[in-house]
Short mmCIF file of C-alpha atoms and ligand atoms in Angstrom, two decimals:
data_model
loop_
_atom_site.label_atom_id
_atom_site.label_comp_id
_atom_site.label_asym_id
_atom_site.label_seq_id
_atom_site.Cartn_x
_atom_site.Cartn_y
_atom_site.Cartn_z
CA UNK A 21 -17.32 -20.10 22.69
CA UNK A 22 -18.72 -20.02 19.18
CA UNK A 23 -16.31 -19.48 16.33
CA UNK A 24 -17.51 -16.62 14.18
CA UNK A 25 -16.73 -16.70 10.48
CA UNK A 26 -14.97 -13.53 9.42
CA UNK A 27 -17.55 -11.14 8.02
CA UNK A 28 -15.28 -9.76 5.37
CA UNK A 29 -13.67 -11.90 2.76
CA UNK A 30 -11.25 -11.55 -0.17
CA UNK A 31 -9.65 -13.88 -2.72
CA UNK A 32 -7.33 -13.90 -5.75
CA UNK A 33 -8.97 -13.67 -9.15
CA UNK A 34 -7.53 -13.72 -12.69
CA UNK A 35 -8.02 -10.64 -14.85
CA UNK A 36 -9.02 -12.74 -17.86
CA UNK A 37 -12.54 -14.12 -18.27
CA UNK A 38 -13.68 -16.62 -17.19
CA UNK A 39 -11.80 -15.55 -14.08
CA UNK A 40 -10.04 -18.22 -12.05
CA UNK A 41 -10.25 -17.92 -8.29
CA UNK A 42 -7.74 -18.86 -5.62
CA UNK A 43 -7.69 -18.50 -1.86
CA UNK A 44 -5.38 -15.78 -0.54
CA UNK A 45 -3.35 -18.35 1.38
CA UNK A 46 -2.45 -20.24 -1.78
CA UNK A 47 1.04 -19.66 -3.13
CA UNK A 48 0.03 -18.48 -6.58
CA UNK A 49 1.01 -15.38 -8.57
CA UNK A 50 -0.58 -15.95 -11.98
CA UNK A 51 -3.62 -17.65 -13.46
CA UNK A 52 -3.14 -20.82 -15.52
CA UNK A 53 -2.59 -18.69 -18.65
CA UNK A 54 0.23 -16.78 -16.96
CA UNK A 55 -1.94 -13.66 -16.54
CA UNK A 56 -1.79 -11.47 -13.44
CA UNK A 57 -4.10 -12.01 -10.51
CA UNK A 58 -5.82 -9.36 -8.45
CA UNK A 59 -7.29 -9.45 -4.97
CA UNK A 60 -11.07 -9.16 -5.08
CA UNK A 61 -13.14 -8.29 -2.03
CA UNK A 62 -16.65 -9.36 -1.10
CA UNK A 63 -18.13 -5.93 -1.72
CA UNK A 64 -21.55 -6.98 -0.54
CA UNK A 65 -20.18 -7.66 2.93
CA UNK A 66 -18.30 -4.36 2.92
CA UNK A 67 -21.46 -2.54 1.88
CA UNK A 68 -23.19 -3.74 5.03
CA UNK A 69 -21.40 -0.91 6.80
CA UNK A 70 -22.52 2.59 5.88
CA UNK A 71 -20.06 5.03 4.25
CA UNK A 72 -20.24 7.29 7.29
CA UNK A 73 -19.40 4.40 9.60
CA UNK A 74 -16.33 3.48 7.53
CA UNK A 75 -15.11 7.08 7.63
CA UNK A 76 -15.58 7.24 11.37
CA UNK A 77 -13.79 3.93 11.90
CA UNK A 78 -10.81 4.94 9.76
CA UNK A 79 -10.56 8.31 11.47
CA UNK A 80 -10.72 6.81 14.96
CA UNK A 81 -7.94 4.35 14.21
CA UNK A 82 -5.56 6.84 12.60
CA UNK A 83 -2.45 7.87 14.53
CA UNK A 84 -3.21 5.61 17.52
CA UNK A 85 -1.03 2.84 18.82
CA UNK A 86 -3.73 0.18 18.81
CA UNK A 87 -2.28 -2.95 17.21
CA UNK A 88 -2.42 -3.23 14.23
CA UNK A 89 -4.79 -0.38 13.39
CA UNK A 90 -2.35 2.46 13.99
CA UNK A 91 -0.73 1.56 10.67
CA UNK A 92 -2.11 3.49 7.70
CA UNK A 93 -2.50 0.17 5.92
CA UNK A 94 -3.95 -1.92 8.76
CA UNK A 95 -6.24 0.86 9.87
CA UNK A 96 -8.11 -0.22 6.73
CA UNK A 97 -7.61 -3.92 7.36
CA UNK A 98 -11.14 -4.94 6.27
CA UNK A 99 -10.49 -3.38 2.85
CA UNK A 100 -6.97 -4.78 2.56
CA UNK A 101 -6.65 -8.32 3.90
CA UNK A 102 -9.60 -9.15 6.14
CA UNK A 103 -8.66 -12.77 6.85
CA UNK A 104 -5.22 -12.17 8.33
CA UNK A 105 -4.83 -12.79 12.04
CA UNK A 106 -3.60 -9.79 13.98
CA UNK A 107 -0.80 -11.89 15.50
CA UNK A 108 0.60 -12.57 12.04
CA UNK A 109 0.68 -8.97 10.96
CA UNK A 110 4.19 -7.60 10.41
CA UNK A 111 3.93 -3.85 10.61
CA UNK A 112 6.09 -0.87 11.44
CA UNK A 113 3.15 1.52 11.38
CA UNK A 114 3.69 2.51 7.78
CA UNK A 115 1.39 4.99 6.04
CA UNK A 116 -0.18 8.15 7.44
CA UNK A 117 2.56 10.02 5.62
CA UNK A 118 2.31 13.77 5.52
CA UNK A 119 0.39 15.56 2.79
CA UNK A 120 1.24 19.23 2.66
CA UNK A 121 0.55 22.33 0.65
CA UNK A 122 3.64 23.24 -1.41
CA UNK A 123 2.67 26.87 -1.53
CA UNK A 124 5.84 28.49 -2.78
CA UNK A 125 6.71 25.78 -5.28
CA UNK A 126 3.14 25.60 -6.58
CA UNK A 127 3.06 29.36 -7.08
CA UNK A 128 6.22 29.14 -9.18
CA UNK A 129 4.26 26.86 -11.52
CA UNK A 130 1.13 28.97 -11.45
CA UNK A 131 -0.70 26.39 -9.31
CA UNK A 132 -2.45 27.65 -6.20
CA UNK A 133 -3.46 24.33 -4.76
CA UNK A 134 -0.50 21.98 -5.21
CA UNK A 135 0.05 19.31 -2.57
CA UNK A 136 2.83 16.81 -1.96
CA UNK A 137 2.12 13.39 -0.50
CA UNK A 138 5.45 12.42 1.01
CA UNK A 139 5.33 8.64 0.82
CA UNK A 140 9.07 8.49 1.47
CA UNK A 141 8.64 9.55 5.09
CA UNK A 142 8.22 6.01 6.33
CA UNK A 143 10.21 3.15 7.79
CA UNK A 144 12.45 2.30 4.81
CA UNK A 145 12.06 5.62 3.00
CA UNK A 146 9.73 4.70 0.14
CA UNK A 147 6.09 3.78 -0.51
CA UNK A 148 7.19 0.16 -0.93
CA UNK A 149 6.55 -0.30 2.81
CA UNK A 150 2.81 -0.05 2.17
CA UNK A 151 2.79 -3.17 0.04
CA UNK A 152 5.49 -5.09 1.83
CA UNK A 153 3.73 -5.07 5.19
CA UNK A 154 0.84 -6.95 3.54
CA UNK A 155 2.98 -9.43 1.66
CA UNK A 156 5.25 -10.30 4.57
CA UNK A 157 2.26 -10.61 6.91
CA UNK A 158 0.75 -13.19 4.57
CA UNK A 159 4.05 -15.07 4.48
CA UNK A 160 4.11 -15.09 8.26
CA UNK A 161 0.59 -16.51 8.32
CA UNK A 162 1.52 -19.19 5.76
CA UNK A 163 4.56 -20.21 7.78
CA UNK A 164 2.45 -20.29 10.94
CA UNK A 165 0.19 -22.75 9.10
CA UNK A 166 3.25 -24.91 8.48
CA UNK A 167 3.61 -24.13 4.78
CA UNK A 168 7.13 -24.78 3.42
CA UNK A 169 8.34 -21.30 2.52
CA UNK A 170 12.11 -21.22 2.86
CA UNK A 171 12.64 -17.58 2.01
CA UNK A 172 11.11 -14.58 0.28
CA UNK A 173 12.85 -13.02 -2.72
CA UNK A 174 12.56 -10.03 -5.00
CA UNK A 175 14.24 -8.34 -7.91
CA UNK A 176 14.57 -4.69 -7.15
CA UNK A 177 15.61 -1.29 -8.38
CA UNK A 178 16.46 -0.58 -4.73
CA UNK A 179 13.43 0.31 -2.70
CA UNK A 180 11.58 -3.00 -2.89
CA UNK A 181 14.59 -4.84 -1.53
CA UNK A 182 14.97 -2.36 1.31
CA UNK A 183 11.35 -2.88 2.34
CA UNK A 184 11.45 -6.66 1.93
CA UNK A 185 14.61 -6.95 4.00
CA UNK A 186 13.28 -4.79 6.83
CA UNK A 187 9.87 -6.47 7.14
CA UNK A 188 11.38 -9.95 6.88
CA UNK A 189 13.95 -9.10 9.53
CA UNK A 190 11.17 -7.87 11.83
CA UNK A 191 9.40 -11.22 11.42
CA UNK A 192 12.54 -13.39 11.43
CA UNK A 193 11.91 -14.64 7.89
CA UNK A 194 14.86 -15.18 5.50
CA UNK A 195 14.96 -12.75 2.56
CA UNK A 196 16.92 -12.72 -0.69
CA UNK A 197 17.30 -9.75 -3.03
CA UNK A 198 18.56 -9.52 -6.60
CA UNK A 199 19.86 -6.10 -7.56
CA UNK A 200 21.36 -4.78 -10.76
CA UNK A 201 25.01 -4.25 -9.87
CA UNK A 202 26.12 -0.61 -9.52
CA UNK A 203 22.71 0.66 -10.58
CA UNK A 204 21.18 1.54 -7.24
CA UNK A 205 22.17 4.17 -4.73
CA UNK A 206 24.49 3.43 -1.83
CA UNK A 207 21.73 4.17 0.66
CA UNK A 208 19.43 1.68 -1.04
CA UNK A 209 22.16 -0.96 -1.12
CA UNK A 210 23.07 -0.64 2.52
CA UNK A 211 19.48 -1.12 3.67
CA UNK A 212 19.07 -4.84 2.79
CA UNK A 213 22.69 -5.47 3.78
CA UNK A 214 22.04 -4.02 7.23
CA UNK A 215 18.79 -5.91 7.67
CA UNK A 216 20.50 -9.22 6.98
CA UNK A 217 19.06 -10.09 3.56
CA UNK A 218 21.08 -12.26 1.20
CA UNK A 219 22.09 -9.63 -1.35
CA UNK A 220 22.97 -10.60 -4.93
CA UNK A 221 24.39 -7.85 -7.15
CA UNK A 222 23.98 -9.17 -10.69
CA UNK A 223 25.58 -7.97 -13.90
CA UNK A 224 22.30 -7.03 -15.53
CA UNK A 225 19.47 -4.52 -15.29
CA UNK A 226 16.18 -4.77 -13.37
CA UNK A 227 14.48 -6.76 -16.11
CA UNK A 228 17.37 -9.27 -15.99
CA UNK A 229 17.04 -9.61 -12.19
CA UNK A 230 13.33 -10.19 -12.68
CA UNK A 231 14.01 -13.21 -14.89
CA UNK A 232 16.22 -14.76 -12.22
CA UNK A 233 13.72 -14.25 -9.42
CA UNK A 234 10.93 -15.77 -11.52
CA UNK A 235 13.06 -18.88 -11.96
CA UNK A 236 13.88 -19.31 -8.29
CA UNK A 237 10.29 -18.73 -7.29
CA UNK A 238 9.00 -21.27 -9.81
CA UNK A 239 11.57 -23.96 -9.15
CA UNK A 240 13.09 -23.60 -5.72
CA UNK A 241 10.29 -22.99 -3.24
CA UNK A 242 11.13 -19.34 -2.76
CA UNK A 243 8.20 -16.95 -2.25
CA UNK A 244 8.05 -14.13 -4.79
CA UNK A 245 7.78 -10.58 -3.47
CA UNK A 246 7.64 -8.60 -6.71
CA UNK A 247 4.58 -6.60 -7.59
CA UNK A 248 3.23 -9.32 -9.86
CA UNK A 249 2.34 -10.67 -6.43
CA UNK A 250 -0.90 -8.76 -6.11
CA UNK A 251 -0.87 -8.77 -2.29
CA UNK A 252 1.44 -5.77 -2.41
CA UNK A 253 -1.09 -3.83 -4.44
CA UNK A 254 -3.59 -4.21 -1.57
CA UNK A 255 -1.32 -2.27 0.76
CA UNK A 256 -0.25 0.28 -1.82
CA UNK A 257 -3.84 1.03 -2.74
CA UNK A 258 -4.34 2.72 0.63
CA UNK A 259 -2.39 5.76 -0.60
CA UNK A 260 -5.32 7.16 -2.60
CA UNK A 261 -7.77 6.41 0.20
CA UNK A 262 -5.47 8.12 2.67
CA UNK A 263 -5.12 11.24 0.50
CA UNK A 264 -8.90 11.58 0.28
CA UNK A 265 -9.21 11.00 4.03
CA UNK A 266 -6.58 13.69 4.67
CA UNK A 267 -8.74 16.13 2.72
CA UNK A 268 -11.73 15.28 4.93
CA UNK A 269 -13.09 12.97 2.23
CA UNK A 270 -12.87 15.51 -0.55
CA UNK A 271 -11.48 14.24 -3.83
CA UNK A 272 -8.67 16.28 -5.42
CA UNK A 273 -8.84 17.12 -9.14
CA UNK A 274 -5.57 15.45 -10.08
CA UNK A 275 -3.17 12.88 -8.66
CA UNK A 276 0.23 12.68 -10.35
CA UNK A 277 2.39 9.61 -9.79
CA UNK A 278 5.60 8.23 -11.32
CA UNK A 279 5.43 4.86 -13.08
CA UNK A 280 8.01 2.11 -13.67
CA UNK A 281 6.66 -1.39 -13.20
CA UNK A 282 3.24 0.30 -13.03
CA UNK A 283 2.01 -1.49 -9.93
CA UNK A 284 1.65 1.71 -7.98
CA UNK A 285 -0.50 3.58 -10.47
CA UNK A 286 -2.76 0.51 -10.64
CA UNK A 287 -2.87 0.40 -6.86
CA UNK A 288 -3.78 4.07 -6.61
CA UNK A 289 -6.79 3.52 -8.87
CA UNK A 290 -7.82 0.34 -7.05
CA UNK A 291 -8.05 2.15 -3.74
CA UNK A 292 -10.02 5.01 -5.25
CA UNK A 293 -12.37 2.47 -6.85
CA UNK A 294 -13.27 1.14 -3.42
CA UNK A 295 -14.03 4.62 -2.11
CA UNK A 296 -16.47 5.09 -4.97
CA UNK A 297 -17.99 1.62 -4.89
CA UNK A 298 -18.60 1.82 -1.17
CA UNK A 299 -20.09 5.27 -1.45
CA UNK A 300 -17.51 7.23 0.58
CA UNK A 301 -17.03 9.64 -2.32
CA UNK A 302 -18.91 10.26 -5.53
CA UNK A 303 -16.35 11.54 -7.99
CA UNK A 304 -13.01 10.52 -9.44
CA UNK A 305 -9.82 12.51 -9.68
CA UNK A 306 -7.89 12.37 -12.95
CA UNK A 307 -4.64 10.43 -12.77
CA UNK A 308 -1.39 11.41 -14.47
CA UNK A 309 1.37 8.83 -14.76
CA UNK A 310 4.86 10.33 -15.15
CA UNK A 311 7.61 8.34 -16.88
CA UNK A 312 11.26 8.90 -17.55
CA UNK A 313 11.86 9.48 -21.28
CA UNK A 314 14.59 6.84 -20.92
CA UNK A 315 12.09 4.17 -19.87
CA UNK A 316 8.76 5.15 -21.37
CA UNK A 317 6.83 2.18 -22.75
CA UNK A 318 3.56 3.40 -21.21
CA UNK A 319 4.06 6.88 -22.64
CA UNK A 320 4.63 5.39 -26.10
CA UNK A 321 1.51 3.28 -25.73
CA UNK A 322 -0.51 6.32 -24.58
CA UNK A 323 0.62 8.15 -27.74
CA UNK A 324 -1.17 5.41 -29.66
CA UNK A 325 -4.29 5.52 -27.54
CA UNK A 326 -3.20 2.37 -25.66
CA UNK A 327 -4.03 0.34 -28.77
CA UNK A 328 -0.67 -1.43 -28.55
CA UNK A 329 1.79 -1.95 -25.76
CA UNK A 330 5.36 -2.82 -26.62
CA UNK A 331 8.08 -3.49 -24.05
CA UNK A 332 11.30 -1.60 -24.74
CA UNK A 333 14.89 -1.84 -23.55
CA UNK A 334 15.07 0.72 -20.74
CA UNK A 335 17.98 3.13 -21.04
CA UNK A 336 19.88 4.40 -17.99
CA UNK A 337 18.08 7.11 -16.04
CA UNK A 338 18.77 9.03 -12.85
CA UNK A 339 15.29 7.91 -11.84
CA UNK A 340 16.68 4.42 -11.26
CA UNK A 341 13.58 3.00 -9.57
CA UNK A 342 11.58 3.47 -12.75
CA UNK A 343 14.21 2.25 -15.20
CA UNK A 344 11.95 -0.55 -16.39
CA UNK A 345 11.22 -1.38 -20.01
CA UNK A 346 8.95 -4.38 -19.56
CA UNK A 347 6.54 -3.42 -16.77
CA UNK A 348 4.67 -6.35 -15.30
CA UNK A 349 1.52 -4.40 -14.43
CA UNK A 350 0.98 -2.60 -17.74
CA UNK A 351 -2.48 -4.09 -18.33
CA UNK A 352 -3.72 -3.02 -14.93
CA UNK A 353 -2.20 0.43 -15.46
CA UNK A 354 -3.84 0.95 -18.84
CA UNK A 355 -7.15 -0.13 -17.37
CA UNK A 356 -6.68 2.27 -14.44
CA UNK A 357 -5.79 5.21 -16.68
CA UNK A 358 -8.76 4.58 -18.92
CA UNK A 359 -11.09 4.65 -15.93
CA UNK A 360 -9.51 7.77 -14.44
CA UNK A 361 -9.37 9.82 -17.65
CA UNK A 362 -5.63 9.44 -17.38
CA UNK A 363 -2.70 11.14 -19.00
CA UNK A 364 0.84 9.82 -19.44
CA UNK A 365 3.64 12.36 -19.81
CA UNK A 366 7.41 11.99 -19.74
CA UNK A 367 10.47 13.93 -18.58
CA UNK A 368 14.06 13.88 -19.82
CA UNK A 369 17.11 13.56 -17.59
CA UNK A 370 17.75 17.26 -17.78
CA UNK A 371 14.13 18.10 -16.99
CA UNK A 372 13.93 15.79 -13.98
CA UNK A 373 17.23 16.95 -12.47
CA UNK A 374 16.41 20.62 -12.99
CA UNK A 375 12.92 20.29 -11.58
CA UNK A 376 14.03 18.35 -8.51
CA UNK A 377 16.59 21.09 -7.82
CA UNK A 378 14.13 23.93 -8.40
CA UNK A 379 11.65 22.39 -6.04
CA UNK A 380 14.36 21.72 -3.45
CA UNK A 381 14.97 25.47 -3.43
CA UNK A 382 11.46 25.92 -2.07
CA UNK A 383 12.09 23.59 0.84
CA UNK A 384 11.28 20.22 -0.70
CA UNK A 385 13.93 17.48 -0.86
CA UNK A 386 13.17 15.40 -3.88
CA UNK A 387 14.22 11.99 -5.08
CA UNK A 388 14.76 11.78 -8.86
CA UNK A 389 11.41 10.01 -9.40
CA UNK A 390 9.64 12.88 -7.75
CA UNK A 391 11.73 15.07 -10.06
CA UNK A 392 10.16 13.27 -13.03
CA UNK A 393 6.72 13.82 -11.56
CA UNK A 394 7.28 17.52 -10.86
CA UNK A 395 8.72 18.08 -14.34
CA UNK A 396 5.54 16.56 -15.74
CA UNK A 397 3.42 18.81 -13.52
CA UNK A 398 5.30 21.82 -14.90
CA UNK A 399 4.61 20.72 -18.49
CA UNK A 400 0.94 20.14 -17.85
CA UNK A 401 0.58 23.44 -16.00
CA UNK A 402 2.26 25.28 -18.84
CA UNK A 403 0.01 23.56 -21.37
CA UNK A 404 -3.04 24.69 -19.37
CA UNK A 405 -4.11 21.09 -18.71
CA UNK A 406 -3.69 21.74 -14.99
CA UNK A 407 -5.51 24.97 -14.20
CA UNK A 408 -4.33 27.32 -11.51
CA UNK A 409 -7.20 26.61 -9.13
CA UNK A 410 -7.13 22.82 -9.63
CA UNK A 411 -6.24 20.80 -6.57
CA UNK A 412 -3.22 18.76 -7.65
CA UNK A 413 -1.59 16.08 -5.49
CA UNK A 414 1.91 14.88 -6.36
CA UNK A 415 2.85 11.47 -5.01
CA UNK A 416 6.47 11.69 -3.91
CA UNK A 417 7.55 8.06 -3.84
CA UNK A 418 10.84 8.07 -1.91
CA UNK A 419 12.81 10.15 0.52
CA UNK A 420 15.45 12.38 -1.05
CA UNK A 421 17.98 11.16 1.49
CA UNK A 422 18.14 7.86 -0.37
CA UNK A 423 19.54 9.72 -3.37
CA UNK A 424 22.24 11.97 -1.95
CA UNK A 425 24.68 10.89 -4.68
CA UNK A 426 22.28 12.23 -7.35
CA UNK A 427 21.93 15.50 -5.49
CA UNK A 428 25.63 15.93 -4.81
CA UNK A 429 26.45 15.30 -8.45
CA UNK A 430 23.89 17.89 -9.48
CA UNK A 431 25.29 20.55 -7.19
CA UNK A 432 28.88 19.82 -8.19
CA UNK A 433 27.86 19.80 -11.87
CA UNK A 434 28.91 16.24 -12.47
CA UNK A 435 25.85 14.78 -14.18
CA UNK A 436 26.72 13.98 -17.80
CA UNK A 437 24.44 15.70 -20.25
CA UNK A 438 22.77 17.84 -17.58
CA UNK A 439 23.58 21.52 -17.20
CA UNK A 440 23.00 22.37 -13.54
CA UNK A 441 20.98 25.58 -13.51
CA UNK A 442 20.83 25.84 -9.75
CA UNK A 443 24.13 24.44 -8.46
CA UNK A 444 24.93 25.21 -4.86
CA UNK A 445 28.35 23.74 -4.12
CA UNK A 446 29.85 24.26 -0.69
CA UNK A 447 32.30 27.09 -0.27
CA UNK A 448 35.66 25.71 0.81
CA UNK A 449 38.08 28.13 2.40
CA UNK A 450 40.41 28.67 5.35
CA UNK A 451 38.87 29.55 8.72
CA UNK A 452 39.81 33.20 8.52
CA UNK A 453 37.21 35.74 9.67
CA UNK A 454 38.14 38.51 7.26
CA UNK A 455 38.24 36.22 4.24
CA UNK A 456 34.96 34.52 5.23
CA UNK A 457 33.26 37.88 5.75
CA UNK A 458 34.37 39.24 2.37
CA UNK A 459 33.22 36.15 0.59
CA UNK A 460 29.94 36.05 2.49
CA UNK A 461 29.05 39.65 1.68
CA UNK A 462 29.92 39.12 -1.96
CA UNK A 463 27.73 36.03 -2.11
CA UNK A 464 24.82 37.77 -0.40
CA UNK A 465 24.89 40.46 -3.04
CA UNK A 466 25.26 37.95 -5.84
CA UNK A 467 22.52 35.64 -4.66
CA UNK A 468 20.00 37.84 -2.93
CA UNK A 469 20.84 41.17 -4.53
CA UNK A 470 20.90 42.92 -1.16
C1 PLP B 25 9.06 1.41 -7.06
C2 PLP B 25 9.22 2.86 -7.22
C3 PLP B 25 8.54 3.58 -8.22
C4 PLP B 25 7.72 2.94 -9.27
O1 PLP B 25 6.60 2.22 -8.86
P1 PLP B 25 5.99 1.13 -9.84
O2 PLP B 25 4.94 0.44 -9.08
O3 PLP B 25 7.13 0.22 -10.23
O4 PLP B 25 5.48 1.86 -11.05
C5 PLP B 25 8.66 4.95 -8.24
N1 PLP B 25 9.43 5.61 -7.35
C6 PLP B 25 10.11 4.95 -6.40
C7 PLP B 25 10.95 5.74 -5.46
C8 PLP B 25 10.02 3.56 -6.29
O5 PLP B 25 10.71 2.93 -5.34
#
């Protein structure tokens, strides 16, 4: 039997010129100047297949159980990580999340064509699965080659650690997570604990956890799973491709996404770039990045036309996954927003909590980060930037069930500094028919005016 060289090929490359190159199976996160790397694909090889053939291939693979192509990420394996062996792929068939028309909510904002991409409806409840399947698969391949990787570690605002722990457990690889103590939700904390990760709760914030994980990855032979590791971006970039595929290869006018460490907004643009470069589509959507006003370095930079970027000290926010003042991927994000005629807008605590609750009333079930994003959509719709007939896609990054404490506090009016406009506390009373009936009829009149 003749061994065939893989047709498709990718490698790491520095962002700075002259760009340094590294093989994807090298353990390297930065170029020699400390700058971020990106994964670059041999586009010439990918162009050897016609746009129509790519579309057909992706469509045929979707929603099937064929290993590993039934995954939304691995269904696009040639565009993601072509050199990985199928046996080394660690997947729980992430991706292919639902994209649906939020008719009633959209109408309340004056938007007729508003869609929600529910990235939280996935194995660990956030989009972090998309990147983690790629990173952990590469680690599995490295270990299969006999490379000395003792464990994989990340600093996390909650969701990254949940994904890392789950994918490592599935592959029997040790994982270590560094979390800011008492700053993540109970649901997020219990995920890595249940999946057997070594869980450190440190007396610091995310940026402080990041410093620790950088040290252990540089000095102690621990593999780094944070988004400065550009392998994760390769998985996350499938979200934009998937959205376009779900619209039968039609590009929406706007995609709105929350930003913290800014890996995901960069990933979104990177996936869309490939669609354009390979001729599957011929126009770009505009991208809006939504930040919490408590952690808004990109917003501040946008105000100054991206001429400067200054890290800040992030203040506490209900949108805990984006409480990041020194985002590692800011350069990639600025570049992405420039290419996609981008906008950065922010939302306050009160705005995000109110908007999440308003949208929940129309049947959604939003995490606080999606609350930030929806509040930004409201502002841009009111300003006329989003027009009523524009097709707008909101990327909802996590499942609301991860943030029940936030929701309960809202409905019991216990969020400091936030006036709950739409509280819906449970009605506690004795199990007495007459009393229940009286109360029920009163409430019906009060609430529904019937
Ligand atoms: C990680 C995360 C984000 C932010 O993504 P970045 O790549 O850090 O900008 C937003 N929402 C949720 C739920 C997340 O877990």
